[in-house]
Amino acid sequence: MVKKFVGLLTSGGDCPGLNAAIRGVGKAAHSLDIQVIGYLDGFRGLVENRFIRLDSSRLSGILTLGGTILGTSRDKPHKMPAGELGTVDMRPFAVANYEQQHLDCLVCLGGGGTQKNARRLMKEGLNVITLPKTIDNDVWGTDVTFGFDTAMAIATEAIDRLHSTAESHHRVIVVEIMGHNTGWLALGAGVAGGADVILIPEIPYDIDVVAEAVLRRSYMGKRFSIVALSEGALSVDEVEQRDKAKKKAISSTTGATESVSLRLARRLEEMTRLESRVTSLGHLQRGGTPTPADRLLATKLGTACARMIEAGQYGVMVAVQGDACVPVSLKKVAGKRKTVPLDHAWIEAARLVGTSFGDQG
Ligand code: F6P
């Protein structure tokens, strides 16, 4: 006998492990007599009432698949683009469709933005549970997010491969890694791949210090350097300009027209006279099959989520803390971001093996 009905959606940028999580929630829910439907294309599917039944056949064979079988979007229910009408508050439609399907709970798989949108729907009276996914690893309240390990493996492999060509040509290669607001990915891949310089948003860099680090290697006979750069990393000067500028001016100050990596590579070439190149990893980091660690994590979180639905434990994000999956109140999570602490063990280890962060540390 079916005991509960649940809707599930994936929202925000996709990442490897989403399908493993959908499968984890769905299969565990079935064994607990909970029926699951999957809304298509994030919150848009919920407001437009577009969904599929996540029965056993839909959940088979998806553990290893990248992307999301449900599709995703960055649409927010309270501000959804609606053609000529501009953006419209669609929350009443979300509530009506939830009620029409007699749902007991809505499960939202997403990053920071999704946590906020889920909380908004919670305030409208919906029972909500979220799972933390993003390659950026910046969701507050959880030790780790699924998608991060896979993206880190991809970026690390890229750095490994760039080493040989940088060395052959005696070049500086700046590799741009995703992460607008936090540097987890550039830091993890940079340390794992042995990047010589790692630049992240949490540590504003001094271009002179970066150039010095590259030149020092050159004087030591190491005729190449790899710079792992977060897409959101800024120099000390750029941070100052940003802080002075109004929000509107920020994108122009930080170079919307020229990529951060290209700008940095140009400057380094001028300052060091060493030939420099750029590789931007972009969406490659979000594609393809998840690593075993991400499959495990997504399965663990997904099945823990089904248990929480069974227990009626709503208004929470299922977080990883140590070995356990624990509920963390969405009220606490929504609107916060987990940045890299400056005393993080990865930073300390990197400094001790001689990696520069472009600062005086
Ligand atoms: O999902 C997070 C993220 O991959 C960020 O690292 C990146 O800045 C952003 O999404 C890119 O978003 P989009 O795919 O919408 O261009």
mmCIF file of C-alpha atoms and ligand atoms in Angstrom:
data_model
loop_
_atom_site.group_PDB
_atom_site.id
_atom_site.type_symbol
_atom_site.label_atom_id
_atom_site.label_comp_id
_atom_site.label_asym_id
_atom_site.label_seq_id
_atom_site.Cartn_x
_atom_site.Cartn_y
_atom_site.Cartn_z
ATOM 1 C CA MET A 1 0.000 0.000 0.000
ATOM 2 C CA VAL A 2 1.340 3.432 -0.966
ATOM 3 C CA LYS A 3 1.938 5.440 2.190
ATOM 4 C CA LYS A 4 3.231 8.712 0.792
ATOM 5 C CA PHE A 5 3.599 10.675 -2.457
ATOM 6 C CA VAL A 6 6.701 12.652 -3.247
ATOM 7 C CA GLY A 7 7.775 15.029 -6.021
ATOM 8 C CA LEU A 8 11.457 15.400 -6.876
ATOM 9 C CA LEU A 9 13.341 17.890 -9.023
ATOM 10 C CA THR A 10 16.903 18.810 -9.967
ATOM 11 C CA SER A 11 17.713 22.514 -10.180
ATOM 12 C CA GLY A 12 20.666 24.803 -10.950
ATOM 13 C CA GLY A 13 23.787 23.702 -12.838
ATOM 14 C CA ASP A 14 23.905 19.949 -13.391
ATOM 15 C CA CYS A 15 26.661 17.740 -11.996
ATOM 16 C CA PRO A 16 27.765 14.119 -12.032
ATOM 17 C CA GLY A 17 25.951 12.134 -9.349
ATOM 18 C CA LEU A 18 22.490 13.657 -9.842
ATOM 19 C CA ASN A 19 21.131 10.485 -11.402
ATOM 20 C CA ALA A 20 22.725 8.366 -8.690
ATOM 21 C CA ALA A 21 20.921 10.543 -6.130
ATOM 22 C CA ILE A 22 17.587 10.348 -7.994
ATOM 23 C CA ARG A 23 17.998 6.571 -8.042
ATOM 24 C CA GLY A 24 18.922 6.512 -4.340
ATOM 25 C CA VAL A 25 15.845 8.511 -3.314
ATOM 26 C CA GLY A 26 13.559 6.631 -5.728
ATOM 27 C CA LYS A 27 14.621 3.065 -4.985
ATOM 28 C CA ALA A 28 14.708 3.585 -1.216
ATOM 29 C CA ALA A 29 11.325 5.331 -1.393
ATOM 30 C CA HIS A 30 9.829 2.353 -3.239
ATOM 31 C CA SER A 31 11.048 -0.034 -0.584
ATOM 32 C CA LEU A 32 9.371 2.195 2.015
ATOM 33 C CA ASP A 33 6.088 2.288 0.015
ATOM 34 C CA ILE A 34 6.553 5.870 -1.093
ATOM 35 C CA GLN A 35 5.686 6.821 -4.676
ATOM 36 C CA VAL A 36 7.848 9.356 -6.493
ATOM 37 C CA ILE A 37 7.253 11.620 -9.466
ATOM 38 C CA GLY A 38 10.050 13.651 -11.060
ATOM 39 C CA TYR A 39 9.382 17.220 -12.230
ATOM 40 C CA LEU A 40 11.172 18.165 -15.451
ATOM 41 C CA ASP A 41 13.611 21.049 -15.858
ATOM 42 C CA GLY A 42 13.860 22.170 -12.261
ATOM 43 C CA PHE A 43 11.296 24.454 -10.652
ATOM 44 C CA ARG A 44 9.895 25.254 -14.110
ATOM 45 C CA GLY A 45 8.499 21.725 -14.364
ATOM 46 C CA LEU A 46 6.830 22.137 -10.986
ATOM 47 C CA VAL A 47 5.065 25.386 -11.926
ATOM 48 C CA GLU A 48 4.115 24.025 -15.358
ATOM 49 C CA ASN A 49 3.053 20.669 -13.908
ATOM 50 C CA ARG A 50 5.345 18.671 -16.201
ATOM 51 C CA PHE A 51 6.506 15.448 -14.585
ATOM 52 C CA ILE A 52 7.240 11.763 -15.124
ATOM 53 C CA ARG A 53 6.596 8.839 -12.815
ATOM 54 C CA LEU A 54 9.855 7.597 -11.336
ATOM 55 C CA ASP A 55 8.913 3.927 -11.336
ATOM 56 C CA SER A 56 11.484 1.104 -11.167
ATOM 57 C CA SER A 57 12.089 1.006 -14.904
ATOM 58 C CA ARG A 58 12.980 4.736 -14.953
ATOM 59 C CA LEU A 59 15.435 4.239 -12.106
ATOM 60 C CA SER A 60 17.302 1.340 -13.674
ATOM 61 C CA GLY A 61 20.626 1.859 -15.421
ATOM 62 C CA ILE A 62 21.085 5.482 -14.341
ATOM 63 C CA LEU A 63 23.609 5.106 -11.508
ATOM 64 C CA THR A 64 26.592 5.794 -13.727
ATOM 65 C CA LEU A 65 24.983 8.370 -16.040
ATOM 66 C CA GLY A 66 26.175 11.983 -16.009
ATOM 67 C CA GLY A 67 23.705 14.895 -16.113
ATOM 68 C CA THR A 68 20.140 14.485 -14.889
ATOM 69 C CA ILE A 69 17.407 12.393 -16.504
ATOM 70 C CA LEU A 70 14.933 15.050 -15.332
ATOM 71 C CA GLY A 71 16.654 18.015 -16.968
ATOM 72 C CA THR A 72 17.440 21.150 -15.006
ATOM 73 C CA SER A 73 17.219 24.932 -15.176
ATOM 74 C CA ARG A 74 18.205 27.945 -13.134
ATOM 75 C CA ASP A 75 14.575 29.151 -12.979
ATOM 76 C CA LYS A 76 13.393 30.468 -9.625
ATOM 77 C CA PRO A 77 9.713 30.008 -8.726
ATOM 78 C CA HIS A 78 9.353 33.553 -7.345
ATOM 79 C CA LYS A 79 10.919 35.244 -10.402
ATOM 80 C CA MET A 80 10.343 33.074 -13.435
ATOM 81 C CA PRO A 81 10.785 34.406 -16.980
ATOM 82 C CA ALA A 82 7.380 34.265 -18.678
ATOM 83 C CA GLY A 83 7.838 35.621 -22.213
ATOM 84 C CA GLU A 84 6.307 39.059 -22.760
ATOM 85 C CA LEU A 85 5.150 39.228 -19.151
ATOM 86 C CA GLY A 86 8.757 39.488 -17.983
ATOM 87 C CA THR A 87 9.436 37.688 -14.717
ATOM 88 C CA VAL A 88 6.455 36.457 -12.768
ATOM 89 C CA ASP A 89 5.984 35.113 -9.248
ATOM 90 C CA MET A 90 4.958 31.528 -10.007
ATOM 91 C CA ARG A 91 4.855 30.274 -6.430
ATOM 92 C CA PRO A 92 1.037 29.976 -6.434
ATOM 93 C CA PHE A 93 1.308 27.556 -9.399
ATOM 94 C CA ALA A 94 3.958 25.537 -7.598
ATOM 95 C CA VAL A 95 1.694 25.253 -4.549
ATOM 96 C CA ALA A 96 -1.370 24.383 -6.637
ATOM 97 C CA ASN A 97 0.452 21.644 -8.556
ATOM 98 C CA TYR A 98 1.917 20.213 -5.361
ATOM 99 C CA GLU A 99 -1.573 20.038 -3.900
ATOM 100 C CA GLN A 100 -3.124 18.662 -7.065
ATOM 101 C CA GLN A 101 -0.730 15.683 -6.907
ATOM 102 C CA HIS A 102 -1.462 15.250 -3.174
ATOM 103 C CA LEU A 103 2.244 15.396 -2.439
ATOM 104 C CA ASP A 104 3.517 14.871 1.076
ATOM 105 C CA CYS A 105 6.901 16.344 0.241
ATOM 106 C CA LEU A 106 8.984 17.991 -2.481
ATOM 107 C CA VAL A 107 12.633 16.866 -2.753
ATOM 108 C CA CYS A 108 14.947 19.457 -4.365
ATOM 109 C CA LEU A 109 18.424 18.437 -5.504
ATOM 110 C CA GLY A 110 20.582 21.515 -5.921
ATOM 111 C CA GLY A 111 23.249 23.947 -4.817
ATOM 112 C CA GLY A 112 23.071 27.239 -2.924
ATOM 113 C CA GLY A 113 20.379 28.825 -5.113
ATOM 114 C CA THR A 114 18.189 25.746 -4.838
ATOM 115 C CA GLN A 115 18.390 25.800 -1.046
ATOM 116 C CA LYS A 116 17.048 29.362 -1.101
ATOM 117 C CA ASN A 117 14.258 28.542 -3.554
ATOM 118 C CA ALA A 118 13.263 25.461 -1.571
ATOM 119 C CA ARG A 119 13.074 27.567 1.576
ATOM 120 C CA ARG A 120 10.853 30.071 -0.247
ATOM 121 C CA LEU A 121 8.435 27.255 -1.129
ATOM 122 C CA MET A 122 8.585 25.999 2.430
ATOM 123 C CA LYS A 123 7.353 29.395 3.544
ATOM 124 C CA GLU A 124 4.390 28.904 1.181
ATOM 125 C CA GLY A 125 3.437 25.790 3.131
ATOM 126 C CA LEU A 126 5.174 23.005 1.165
ATOM 127 C CA ASN A 127 7.009 20.211 2.952
ATOM 128 C CA VAL A 128 10.509 20.297 1.505
ATOM 129 C CA ILE A 129 13.714 18.269 1.783
ATOM 130 C CA THR A 130 16.880 19.151 -0.151
ATOM 131 C CA LEU A 131 20.087 17.364 -1.099
ATOM 132 C CA PRO A 132 23.365 19.278 -1.568
ATOM 133 C CA LYS A 133 24.779 18.986 -5.078
ATOM 134 C CA THR A 134 27.308 21.126 -6.910
ATOM 135 C CA ILE A 135 30.774 20.776 -8.338
ATOM 136 C CA ASP A 136 31.619 23.950 -6.384
ATOM 137 C CA ASN A 137 31.341 22.220 -2.961
ATOM 138 C CA ASP A 138 30.135 25.496 -1.460
ATOM 139 C CA VAL A 139 26.847 24.517 0.180
ATOM 140 C CA TRP A 140 26.833 25.546 3.823
ATOM 141 C CA GLY A 141 26.148 22.909 6.486
ATOM 142 C CA THR A 142 27.554 19.855 4.720
ATOM 143 C CA ASP A 143 31.135 18.591 4.698
ATOM 144 C CA VAL A 144 30.890 17.901 0.988
ATOM 145 C CA THR A 145 28.500 18.036 -1.973
ATOM 146 C CA PHE A 146 28.124 15.374 -4.637
ATOM 147 C CA GLY A 147 29.589 16.302 -8.024
ATOM 148 C CA PHE A 148 32.650 17.840 -6.416
ATOM 149 C CA ASP A 149 34.802 14.715 -6.393
ATOM 150 C CA THR A 150 34.175 14.024 -10.079
ATOM 151 C CA ALA A 151 34.887 17.595 -11.131
ATOM 152 C CA MET A 152 38.054 17.558 -9.025
ATOM 153 C CA ALA A 153 39.176 14.357 -10.740
ATOM 154 C CA ILE A 154 38.558 15.883 -14.189
ATOM 155 C CA ALA A 155 40.387 19.112 -13.338
ATOM 156 C CA THR A 156 43.265 17.163 -11.785
ATOM 157 C CA GLU A 157 43.645 15.038 -14.890
ATOM 158 C CA ALA A 158 43.679 18.206 -16.983
ATOM 159 C CA ILE A 159 46.475 19.662 -14.829
ATOM 160 C CA ASP A 160 48.409 16.380 -15.128
ATOM 161 C CA ARG A 161 48.149 16.509 -18.905
ATOM 162 C CA LEU A 162 49.039 20.199 -19.087
ATOM 163 C CA HIS A 163 52.271 19.512 -17.203
ATOM 164 C CA SER A 164 53.891 17.585 -20.038
ATOM 165 C CA THR A 165 53.083 20.081 -22.766
ATOM 166 C CA ALA A 166 54.009 23.051 -20.550
ATOM 167 C CA GLU A 167 57.343 21.404 -19.808
ATOM 168 C CA SER A 168 58.094 20.530 -23.442
ATOM 169 C CA HIS A 169 57.476 24.112 -24.579
ATOM 170 C CA HIS A 170 58.839 25.845 -21.460
ATOM 171 C CA ARG A 171 55.582 27.697 -21.019
ATOM 172 C CA VAL A 172 53.403 29.093 -18.309
ATOM 173 C CA ILE A 173 49.931 27.557 -18.570
ATOM 174 C CA VAL A 174 47.044 29.189 -16.757
ATOM 175 C CA VAL A 175 44.244 26.678 -16.285
ATOM 176 C CA GLU A 176 40.863 28.212 -15.479
ATOM 177 C CA ILE A 177 38.735 26.094 -13.182
ATOM 178 C CA MET A 178 35.054 26.634 -12.304
ATOM 179 C CA GLY A 179 34.119 28.367 -9.070
ATOM 180 C CA HIS A 180 32.784 31.918 -9.216
ATOM 181 C CA ASN A 181 32.518 32.457 -5.499
ATOM 182 C CA THR A 182 34.608 29.787 -3.853
ATOM 183 C CA GLY A 183 37.898 28.113 -4.676
ATOM 184 C CA TRP A 184 37.317 24.517 -3.512
ATOM 185 C CA LEU A 185 37.696 23.041 -6.971
ATOM 186 C CA ALA A 186 40.801 24.983 -8.019
ATOM 187 C CA LEU A 187 42.332 24.330 -4.619
ATOM 188 C CA GLY A 188 41.598 20.584 -4.567
ATOM 189 C CA ALA A 189 42.652 19.980 -8.157
ATOM 190 C CA GLY A 190 45.578 22.381 -7.823
ATOM 191 C CA VAL A 191 46.984 20.559 -4.816
ATOM 192 C CA ALA A 192 46.259 17.091 -6.250
ATOM 193 C CA GLY A 193 47.758 18.051 -9.619
ATOM 194 C CA GLY A 194 50.783 19.843 -8.148
ATOM 195 C CA ALA A 195 50.001 23.274 -9.621
ATOM 196 C CA ASP A 196 52.777 25.757 -8.895
ATOM 197 C CA VAL A 197 50.419 28.649 -8.237
ATOM 198 C CA ILE A 198 46.795 28.384 -7.034
ATOM 199 C CA LEU A 199 44.567 31.465 -7.153
ATOM 200 C CA ILE A 200 41.174 31.384 -5.458
ATOM 201 C CA PRO A 201 38.493 33.987 -4.630
ATOM 202 C CA GLU A 202 39.158 33.657 -0.900
ATOM 203 C CA ILE A 203 42.776 34.884 -1.274
ATOM 204 C CA PRO A 204 43.116 38.059 -3.386
ATOM 205 C CA TYR A 205 46.392 37.772 -5.259
ATOM 206 C CA ASP A 206 49.188 40.201 -6.000
ATOM 207 C CA ILE A 207 50.282 39.899 -9.631
ATOM 208 C CA ASP A 208 53.876 40.761 -8.665
ATOM 209 C CA VAL A 209 53.964 37.840 -6.246
ATOM 210 C CA VAL A 210 52.592 35.480 -8.900
ATOM 211 C CA ALA A 211 55.182 36.671 -11.442
ATOM 212 C CA GLU A 212 57.920 36.271 -8.840
ATOM 213 C CA ALA A 213 56.842 32.684 -8.102
ATOM 214 C CA VAL A 214 56.995 31.844 -11.798
ATOM 215 C CA LEU A 215 60.375 33.551 -12.277
ATOM 216 C CA ARG A 216 61.802 31.855 -9.188
ATOM 217 C CA ARG A 217 61.022 28.486 -10.756
ATOM 218 C CA SER A 218 62.631 29.622 -13.959
ATOM 219 C CA TYR A 219 65.848 30.664 -12.134
ATOM 220 C CA MET A 220 65.867 27.244 -10.474
ATOM 221 C CA GLY A 221 65.931 25.646 -13.911
ATOM 222 C CA LYS A 222 62.252 24.659 -13.902
ATOM 223 C CA ARG A 223 61.285 26.077 -17.219
ATOM 224 C CA PHE A 224 57.523 25.801 -16.961
ATOM 225 C CA SER A 225 54.759 26.664 -14.493
ATOM 226 C CA ILE A 226 51.143 25.680 -14.030
ATOM 227 C CA VAL A 227 48.782 28.256 -12.556
ATOM 228 C CA ALA A 228 45.416 26.875 -11.343
ATOM 229 C CA LEU A 229 42.995 29.800 -11.393
ATOM 230 C CA SER A 230 39.431 29.856 -10.043
ATOM 231 C CA GLU A 231 37.139 31.686 -12.420
ATOM 232 C CA GLY A 232 36.196 33.985 -9.504
ATOM 233 C CA ALA A 233 39.730 34.762 -8.313
ATOM 234 C CA LEU A 234 40.593 38.472 -8.209
ATOM 235 C CA SER A 235 43.769 40.424 -7.668
ATOM 236 C CA VAL A 236 44.056 42.745 -4.674
ATOM 237 C CA ASP A 237 43.531 45.711 -7.030
ATOM 238 C CA GLU A 238 40.437 44.174 -8.594
ATOM 239 C CA VAL A 239 38.959 43.521 -5.163
ATOM 240 C CA GLU A 240 39.532 47.173 -4.256
ATOM 241 C CA GLN A 241 37.883 48.352 -7.473
ATOM 242 C CA ARG A 242 34.994 45.967 -6.927
ATOM 243 C CA ASP A 243 34.460 47.155 -3.396
ATOM 244 C CA LYS A 244 34.394 50.770 -4.542
ATOM 245 C CA ALA A 245 32.205 50.142 -7.540
ATOM 246 C CA LYS A 246 28.468 49.781 -7.446
ATOM 247 C CA LYS A 247 27.106 46.326 -8.242
ATOM 248 C CA LYS A 248 26.417 47.286 -11.837
ATOM 249 C CA ALA A 249 30.035 48.156 -12.459
ATOM 250 C CA ILE A 250 31.404 44.956 -10.953
ATOM 251 C CA SER A 251 31.253 42.800 -14.041
ATOM 252 C CA SER A 252 33.055 45.398 -16.106
ATOM 253 C CA THR A 253 35.743 45.857 -13.483
ATOM 254 C CA THR A 254 36.296 42.140 -13.257
ATOM 255 C CA GLY A 255 36.440 41.616 -16.987
ATOM 256 C CA ALA A 256 33.208 40.275 -18.449
ATOM 257 C CA THR A 257 34.608 40.679 -21.951
ATOM 258 C CA GLU A 258 38.000 39.043 -21.407
ATOM 259 C CA SER A 259 38.292 35.882 -19.375
ATOM 260 C CA VAL A 260 40.167 36.097 -16.090
ATOM 261 C CA SER A 261 42.618 33.484 -17.297
ATOM 262 C CA LEU A 262 43.442 35.324 -20.510
ATOM 263 C CA ARG A 263 43.948 38.556 -18.636
ATOM 264 C CA LEU A 264 46.251 36.875 -16.135
ATOM 265 C CA ALA A 265 48.239 35.005 -18.800
ATOM 266 C CA ARG A 266 48.791 38.249 -20.764
ATOM 267 C CA ARG A 267 50.061 40.054 -17.682
ATOM 268 C CA LEU A 268 52.344 37.175 -16.704
ATOM 269 C CA GLU A 269 53.815 36.994 -20.185
ATOM 270 C CA GLU A 270 54.525 40.738 -20.110
ATOM 271 C CA MET A 271 56.053 40.588 -16.655
ATOM 272 C CA THR A 272 58.096 37.383 -16.944
ATOM 273 C CA ARG A 273 58.798 37.303 -20.699
ATOM 274 C CA LEU A 274 57.881 33.626 -20.565
ATOM 275 C CA GLU A 275 55.488 32.381 -23.205
ATOM 276 C CA SER A 276 52.060 31.822 -21.666
ATOM 277 C CA ARG A 277 48.947 29.915 -22.669
ATOM 278 C CA VAL A 278 45.444 29.477 -21.316
ATOM 279 C CA THR A 279 43.200 26.438 -20.932
ATOM 280 C CA SER A 280 39.654 26.983 -19.708
ATOM 281 C CA LEU A 281 38.101 23.709 -18.553
ATOM 282 C CA GLY A 282 34.540 25.067 -18.534
ATOM 283 C CA HIS A 283 31.647 22.625 -18.660
ATOM 284 C CA LEU A 284 33.914 19.619 -19.196
ATOM 285 C CA GLN A 285 34.138 19.671 -15.400
ATOM 286 C CA ARG A 286 30.412 19.044 -15.067
ATOM 287 C CA GLY A 287 30.081 16.306 -17.658
ATOM 288 C CA GLY A 288 30.273 12.547 -17.779
ATOM 289 C CA THR A 289 30.102 9.660 -15.400
ATOM 290 C CA PRO A 290 30.456 10.246 -11.639
ATOM 291 C CA THR A 291 33.408 8.850 -9.702
ATOM 292 C CA PRO A 292 32.794 5.960 -7.270
ATOM 293 C CA ALA A 293 33.052 8.462 -4.366
ATOM 294 C CA ASP A 294 30.272 10.607 -5.858
ATOM 295 C CA ARG A 295 28.081 7.569 -6.574
ATOM 296 C CA LEU A 296 28.490 6.446 -2.983
ATOM 297 C CA LEU A 297 27.798 9.896 -1.589
ATOM 298 C CA ALA A 298 24.739 10.459 -3.773
ATOM 299 C CA THR A 299 23.353 7.023 -2.914
ATOM 300 C CA LYS A 300 23.955 7.575 0.793
ATOM 301 C CA LEU A 301 22.273 11.009 0.752
ATOM 302 C CA GLY A 302 19.417 9.845 -1.473
ATOM 303 C CA THR A 303 18.548 6.849 0.680
ATOM 304 C CA ALA A 304 18.885 8.900 3.906
ATOM 305 C CA CYS A 305 16.466 11.367 2.321
ATOM 306 C CA ALA A 306 13.882 8.597 1.801
ATOM 307 C CA ARG A 307 14.189 7.678 5.477
ATOM 308 C CA MET A 308 13.554 11.312 6.438
ATOM 309 C CA ILE A 309 10.488 11.434 4.201
ATOM 310 C CA GLU A 310 9.214 8.290 5.908
ATOM 311 C CA ALA A 311 9.780 9.911 9.309
ATOM 312 C CA GLY A 312 8.098 13.151 8.173
ATOM 313 C CA GLN A 313 11.259 15.112 8.896
ATOM 314 C CA TYR A 314 10.716 18.092 6.607
ATOM 315 C CA GLY A 315 12.224 21.551 6.176
ATOM 316 C CA VAL A 316 15.743 20.177 6.128
ATOM 317 C CA MET A 317 18.748 19.583 3.892
ATOM 318 C CA VAL A 318 20.294 16.123 4.169
ATOM 319 C CA ALA A 319 23.925 16.925 4.963
ATOM 320 C CA VAL A 320 27.101 14.902 5.356
ATOM 321 C CA GLN A 321 28.814 15.431 8.678
ATOM 322 C CA GLY A 322 31.662 13.002 9.268
ATOM 323 C CA ASP A 323 30.353 9.567 8.331
ATOM 324 C CA ALA A 324 26.732 10.415 9.023
ATOM 325 C CA CYS A 325 23.909 11.894 6.958
ATOM 326 C CA VAL A 326 22.145 14.388 9.186
ATOM 327 C CA PRO A 327 19.203 16.772 8.747
ATOM 328 C CA VAL A 328 20.198 20.445 8.876
ATOM 329 C CA SER A 329 17.430 23.027 9.069
ATOM 330 C CA LEU A 330 16.868 24.790 5.734
ATOM 331 C CA LYS A 331 16.336 27.973 7.674
ATOM 332 C CA LYS A 332 20.001 27.781 8.680
ATOM 333 C CA VAL A 333 21.333 26.690 5.259
ATOM 334 C CA ALA A 334 19.477 29.038 2.895
ATOM 335 C CA GLY A 335 21.431 32.143 1.929
ATOM 336 C CA LYS A 336 24.781 30.978 3.296
ATOM 337 C CA ARG A 337 27.863 29.841 1.418
ATOM 338 C CA LYS A 338 30.724 27.606 2.523
ATOM 339 C CA THR A 339 33.929 29.334 1.489
ATOM 340 C CA VAL A 340 37.424 27.881 1.870
ATOM 341 C CA PRO A 341 38.731 28.701 5.368
ATOM 342 C CA LEU A 342 42.126 30.388 5.111
ATOM 343 C CA ASP A 343 43.595 27.899 7.570
ATOM 344 C CA HIS A 344 42.240 24.881 5.678
ATOM 345 C CA ALA A 345 44.550 21.843 5.737
ATOM 346 C CA TRP A 346 44.814 21.808 1.920
ATOM 347 C CA ILE A 347 46.106 25.392 1.911
ATOM 348 C CA GLU A 348 48.572 24.665 4.678
ATOM 349 C CA ALA A 349 49.841 21.531 2.921
ATOM 350 C CA ALA A 350 50.150 23.349 -0.396
ATOM 351 C CA ARG A 351 52.173 26.174 1.138
ATOM 352 C CA LEU A 352 54.517 23.636 2.731
ATOM 353 C CA VAL A 353 55.241 22.008 -0.613
ATOM 354 C CA GLY A 354 56.060 25.408 -2.080
ATOM 355 C CA THR A 355 52.819 26.337 -3.845
ATOM 356 C CA SER A 356 52.188 30.052 -4.147
ATOM 357 C CA PHE A 357 48.732 31.555 -3.538
ATOM 358 C CA GLY A 358 49.858 34.894 -4.922
ATOM 359 C CA ASP A 359 49.893 36.423 -1.442
ATOM 360 C CA GLN A 360 52.569 36.998 1.161
ATOM 361 C CA GLY A 361 51.520 33.944 3.206
HETATM 362 O O1 F6P B 1 27.145 24.724 -10.969
HETATM 363 C C1 F6P B 1 28.109 25.592 -10.540
HETATM 364 C C2 F6P B 1 28.833 26.155 -11.713
HETATM 365 O O2 F6P B 1 29.371 25.095 -12.446
HETATM 366 C C3 F6P B 1 29.899 27.169 -11.374
HETATM 367 O O3 F6P B 1 31.129 26.628 -10.995
HETATM 368 C C4 F6P B 1 29.980 27.961 -12.644
HETATM 369 O O4 F6P B 1 30.464 29.231 -12.378
HETATM 370 C C5 F6P B 1 28.568 27.976 -13.108
HETATM 371 O O5 F6P B 1 27.953 26.842 -12.568
HETATM 372 C C6 F6P B 1 28.386 27.965 -14.607
HETATM 373 O O6 F6P B 1 27.028 28.029 -14.885
HETATM 374 P P1 F6P B 1 26.341 27.813 -16.294
HETATM 375 O O7 F6P B 1 26.385 26.355 -16.624
HETATM 376 O O8 F6P B 1 24.950 28.284 -16.098
HETATM 377 O O9 F6P B 1 27.137 28.598 -17.271
#
